[in-house]
Short mmCIF file of C-alpha atoms in Angstrom, two decimals:
data_model
loop_
_atom_site.label_atom_id
_atom_site.label_comp_id
_atom_site.label_asym_id
_atom_site.label_seq_id
_atom_site.Cartn_x
_atom_site.Cartn_y
_atom_site.Cartn_z
CA UNK Y 244 0.00 0.00 0.00
CA UNK Y 245 1.09 3.58 -0.60
CA UNK Y 246 2.99 5.09 2.31
CA UNK Y 247 4.46 8.55 2.68
CA UNK Y 248 6.44 9.15 5.88
CA UNK Y 249 7.75 12.61 6.63
CA UNK Y 250 10.61 13.34 9.00
CA UNK Y 251 12.97 16.14 9.94
CA UNK Y 252 10.58 18.50 11.70
CA UNK Y 253 11.35 20.14 15.01
CA UNK Y 254 11.96 23.43 16.76
CA UNK Y 255 14.29 25.86 15.01
CA UNK Y 256 15.22 29.49 15.62
CA UNK Y 257 14.23 32.23 13.16
CA UNK Y 258 16.77 32.61 10.38
CA UNK Y 259 18.00 29.04 10.62
CA UNK Y 260 17.56 26.15 8.21
CA UNK Y 261 15.88 22.75 8.27
CA UNK Y 262 15.57 19.89 5.80
CA UNK Y 263 12.48 17.74 5.65
CA UNK Y 264 12.41 14.27 4.12
CA UNK Y 265 9.58 12.09 2.89
CA UNK Y 266 10.15 8.37 2.41
CA UNK Y 267 7.81 6.86 -0.16
CA UNK Y 268 6.87 3.22 -0.58
CA UNK Y 269 4.20 1.04 -2.14
CA UNK Y 270 4.29 2.68 -5.57
CA UNK Y 271 6.71 3.58 -8.36
CA UNK Y 272 7.95 6.85 -6.87
CA UNK Y 273 9.88 7.93 -9.96
CA UNK Y 274 6.71 8.19 -12.08
CA UNK Y 275 4.77 10.66 -9.91
CA UNK Y 276 5.12 14.40 -9.38
CA UNK Y 277 5.27 15.17 -5.66
CA UNK Y 278 4.16 18.15 -3.57
CA UNK Y 279 4.68 19.73 -0.18
CA UNK Y 280 1.60 21.26 1.44
CA UNK Y 281 1.63 22.93 4.85
CA UNK Y 282 -0.90 23.81 7.52
CA UNK Y 283 -0.24 26.40 10.21
CA UNK Y 284 -1.77 25.62 13.63
CA UNK Y 285 -5.53 26.06 13.46
CA UNK Y 286 -5.38 27.29 9.86
CA UNK Y 287 -6.16 25.98 6.39
CA UNK Y 288 -4.06 24.18 3.82
CA UNK Y 289 -1.36 26.06 1.92
CA UNK Y 290 0.30 24.61 -1.16
CA UNK Y 291 4.10 25.03 -0.92
CA UNK Y 292 5.93 23.40 -3.83
CA UNK Y 293 5.87 20.71 -6.50
CA UNK Y 294 8.53 18.74 -8.36
CA UNK Y 295 8.02 16.81 -11.57
CA UNK Y 296 8.52 13.07 -11.63
CA UNK Y 297 12.09 13.37 -12.94
CA UNK Y 298 12.92 16.30 -10.67
CA UNK Y 299 13.72 18.71 -13.49
CA UNK Y 300 10.73 21.04 -13.09
CA UNK Y 301 9.95 22.75 -9.79
CA UNK Y 302 7.42 25.39 -8.79
CA UNK Y 303 6.97 27.27 -5.54
CA UNK Y 304 4.43 29.37 -3.70
CA UNK Y 305 5.40 33.04 -3.61
CA UNK Y 306 5.60 32.82 0.20
CA UNK Y 307 8.58 30.43 0.04
CA UNK Y 308 10.20 31.25 -3.31
CA UNK Y 309 13.92 31.88 -2.93
CA UNK Y 310 14.03 30.34 0.54
CA UNK Y 311 12.75 26.77 0.07
CA UNK Y 312 14.05 24.15 -2.36
CA UNK Y 313 12.16 21.00 -3.27
CA UNK Y 314 14.16 18.03 -4.55
CA UNK Y 315 13.95 14.29 -4.89
CA UNK Y 316 16.18 11.24 -5.08
CA UNK Y 317 14.37 8.66 -7.16
CA UNK Y 318 17.04 6.05 -6.38
CA UNK Y 319 16.11 6.38 -2.70
CA UNK Y 320 12.35 6.97 -3.16
CA UNK Y 321 12.70 10.13 -1.13
CA UNK Y 322 11.35 13.67 -1.43
CA UNK Y 323 13.04 16.61 0.29
CA UNK Y 324 12.29 20.16 1.28
CA UNK Y 325 15.25 22.36 2.16
CA UNK Y 326 13.99 25.33 4.15
CA UNK Y 327 16.30 28.32 4.68
CA UNK Y 328 15.84 31.71 6.35
CA UNK Y 329 12.93 30.38 8.36
CA UNK Y 330 10.49 32.80 9.98
CA UNK Y 331 7.71 32.33 12.51
CA UNK Y 332 5.27 32.38 9.58
CA UNK Y 333 6.72 29.03 8.47
CA UNK Y 334 5.49 27.28 11.61
CA UNK Y 335 3.23 24.51 10.35
CA UNK Y 336 2.68 20.83 9.79
CA UNK Y 337 4.29 19.94 6.48
CA UNK Y 338 2.67 17.21 4.39
CA UNK Y 339 4.25 15.22 1.60
CA UNK Y 340 1.64 14.57 -1.09
CA UNK Y 341 1.49 12.46 -4.25
CA UNK Y 342 0.05 13.92 -7.44
CA UNK Y 343 -2.14 11.94 -9.79
CA UNK Y 344 -2.78 14.90 -10.91
CA UNK Y 345 -5.11 15.46 -7.97
CA UNK Y 346 -3.47 14.81 -4.59
CA UNK Y 347 -4.49 11.25 -3.83
CA UNK Y 348 -2.12 10.25 -1.00
CA UNK Y 349 -0.95 12.37 1.93
CA UNK Y 350 1.60 11.62 4.61
CA UNK Y 351 0.85 12.11 8.30
CA UNK Y 352 2.90 15.29 8.33
CA UNK Y 353 5.86 16.63 10.31
CA UNK Y 354 5.64 19.67 12.57
CA UNK Y 355 8.05 22.55 12.10
CA UNK Y 356 8.07 25.17 14.84
CA UNK Y 357 10.06 28.34 14.28
CA UNK Y 358 10.61 30.07 17.58
CA UNK Y 359 13.32 31.86 19.48
CA UNK I 299 -2.99 32.90 -10.14
CA UNK I 300 -6.34 31.18 -9.57
CA UNK I 301 -8.04 32.06 -6.30
CA UNK I 302 -10.43 29.55 -4.77
CA UNK I 303 -13.16 30.66 -2.37
CA UNK I 304 -15.43 28.44 -0.31
CA UNK I 305 -18.68 29.24 1.44
CA UNK I 306 -19.79 29.10 4.12
CA UNK I 307 -16.83 29.07 6.51
CA UNK I 308 -18.80 26.78 8.79
CA UNK I 309 -22.18 25.10 9.01
CA UNK I 310 -24.10 23.03 11.52
CA UNK I 311 -26.42 20.34 10.21
CA UNK I 312 -28.62 17.84 12.01
CA UNK I 313 -27.81 14.16 11.70
CA UNK I 314 -29.43 12.73 8.59
CA UNK I 315 -29.87 16.14 6.97
CA UNK I 316 -28.17 17.54 3.87
CA UNK I 317 -25.00 19.63 3.96
CA UNK I 318 -23.97 21.75 0.97
CA UNK I 319 -20.64 23.51 0.47
CA UNK I 320 -19.86 25.90 -2.35
CA UNK I 321 -16.49 26.42 -4.04
CA UNK I 322 -15.77 29.13 -6.60
CA UNK I 323 -12.61 29.62 -8.62
CA UNK I 324 -11.53 32.98 -10.03
CA UNK I 325 -10.90 31.39 -13.45
CA UNK I 326 -12.37 28.37 -15.18
CA UNK I 327 -10.71 25.08 -14.26
CA UNK I 328 -12.36 23.27 -17.17
CA UNK I 329 -9.64 22.04 -19.50
CA UNK I 330 -11.03 22.14 -23.04
CA UNK I 331 -8.76 19.45 -24.46
CA UNK I 332 -10.17 16.72 -22.17
CA UNK I 333 -13.40 18.40 -21.00
CA UNK I 334 -12.48 17.77 -17.36
CA UNK I 335 -12.79 20.10 -14.41
CA UNK I 336 -9.52 20.13 -12.46
CA UNK I 337 -11.16 20.46 -9.07
CA UNK I 338 -10.88 18.16 -6.03
CA UNK I 339 -12.48 17.96 -2.60
CA UNK I 340 -10.74 16.79 0.58
CA UNK I 341 -11.97 15.90 4.04
CA UNK I 342 -9.81 16.59 7.10
CA UNK I 343 -10.97 15.08 10.36
CA UNK I 344 -9.52 16.49 13.60
CA UNK I 345 -5.89 15.50 14.08
CA UNK I 346 -5.68 13.75 10.71
CA UNK I 347 -4.16 14.61 7.34
CA UNK I 348 -6.56 15.50 4.54
CA UNK I 349 -8.15 12.64 2.58
CA UNK I 350 -9.24 12.78 -1.03
CA UNK I 351 -13.02 12.59 -1.44
CA UNK I 352 -13.79 13.77 -4.97
CA UNK I 353 -11.70 14.48 -8.09
CA UNK I 354 -12.53 15.75 -11.57
CA UNK I 355 -15.21 17.72 -9.67
CA UNK I 356 -17.61 14.77 -9.45
CA UNK I 357 -15.74 11.44 -9.32
CA UNK I 358 -15.78 9.79 -5.90
CA UNK I 359 -12.51 8.30 -4.71
CA UNK I 360 -12.60 4.57 -4.06
CA UNK I 361 -14.09 3.79 -0.64
CA UNK I 362 -15.85 7.14 -0.23
CA UNK I 363 -19.51 6.67 0.79
CA UNK I 364 -22.05 7.56 -1.88
CA UNK I 365 -23.67 10.15 0.38
CA UNK I 366 -20.80 12.40 -0.79
CA UNK I 367 -21.26 13.93 -4.22
CA UNK I 368 -19.61 16.68 -6.21
CA UNK I 369 -21.08 18.79 -8.97
CA UNK I 370 -20.43 21.90 -11.02
CA UNK I 371 -18.30 23.05 -13.92
CA UNK I 372 -16.11 25.94 -14.96
CA UNK I 373 -15.88 28.18 -11.92
CA UNK I 374 -18.72 27.03 -9.63
CA UNK I 375 -18.72 23.78 -7.72
CA UNK I 376 -20.63 22.12 -4.90
CA UNK I 377 -19.93 19.33 -2.43
CA UNK I 378 -23.06 17.72 -1.04
CA UNK I 379 -23.37 15.33 1.89
CA UNK I 380 -26.85 13.91 1.37
CA UNK I 381 -27.41 12.55 4.89
CA UNK I 382 -24.93 13.78 7.48
CA UNK I 383 -23.39 11.15 9.74
CA UNK I 384 -21.44 11.71 12.95
CA UNK I 385 -18.19 10.64 11.28
CA UNK I 386 -18.58 13.42 8.70
CA UNK I 387 -17.66 16.09 11.25
CA UNK I 388 -14.59 17.58 9.63
CA UNK I 389 -13.20 20.47 7.65
CA UNK I 390 -13.73 20.22 3.91
CA UNK I 391 -11.42 21.84 1.34
CA UNK I 392 -11.66 22.26 -2.39
CA UNK I 393 -8.53 22.63 -4.51
CA UNK I 394 -7.90 23.46 -8.13
CA UNK I 395 -5.21 21.45 -9.88
CA UNK I 396 -5.59 23.23 -13.22
CA UNK I 397 -2.46 25.32 -12.69
CA UNK I 398 0.24 26.19 -10.19
CA UNK I 399 0.06 27.54 -7.58
CA UNK I 400 -2.38 24.78 -6.61
CA UNK I 401 -4.72 26.93 -4.54
CA UNK I 402 -6.98 25.54 -1.84
CA UNK I 403 -10.18 27.08 -0.59
CA UNK I 404 -10.07 28.36 2.98
CA UNK I 405 -12.02 25.36 4.29
CA UNK I 406 -15.55 24.76 5.56
CA UNK I 407 -16.06 23.31 9.03
CA UNK I 408 -19.03 20.95 9.27
CA UNK I 409 -20.52 20.28 12.69
CA UNK I 410 -23.58 18.53 14.10
CA UNK I 411 -26.49 20.77 15.08
#
């Protein structure tokens, strides 16, 4: 069965960096575009970024452009999100999501808290 | 960028009654080449990640009860729960996947009256 397991969240100070990972299993990872979607505490869903199946094409929300980098290693079935220059506004649960092209599978999420 | 707006923000419905949620996109999400509406609905129960309910505006995901239905085309869409059950208490989101950024609606919280 399809599984998406995020890791790498935690508490980080403003201005610092963090890298999230998402381990995928149960499907042919290299054939699906993948997304990151986040949800601030008590708030709605915010789309963050997408990478094409081969990793060549990447698109970002304006709120993270220039600070976040999405990438993937298809040999390891793993999706990444490198987050730099973090601010308190980035505090959220980050979900790894498969595209079909609708988002059919979501991970359980990993919590990132940006606080001094 | 396409903006997606849901209404209402919340609603309370009696058990067994109908719940209706509206979703409007600022541009059409109907793709002419395949005549499909690139609009999905998700359910998020408390403490859980979102789950896909409906895609292509009206196709139920496998395992989703048939009391959930989606309708609409172009810019105006509706999610209907025909007979509300206790397990349907959740926040419901629509999302367009016609273009990036893949905007979500702000969410509609459904509660029991």
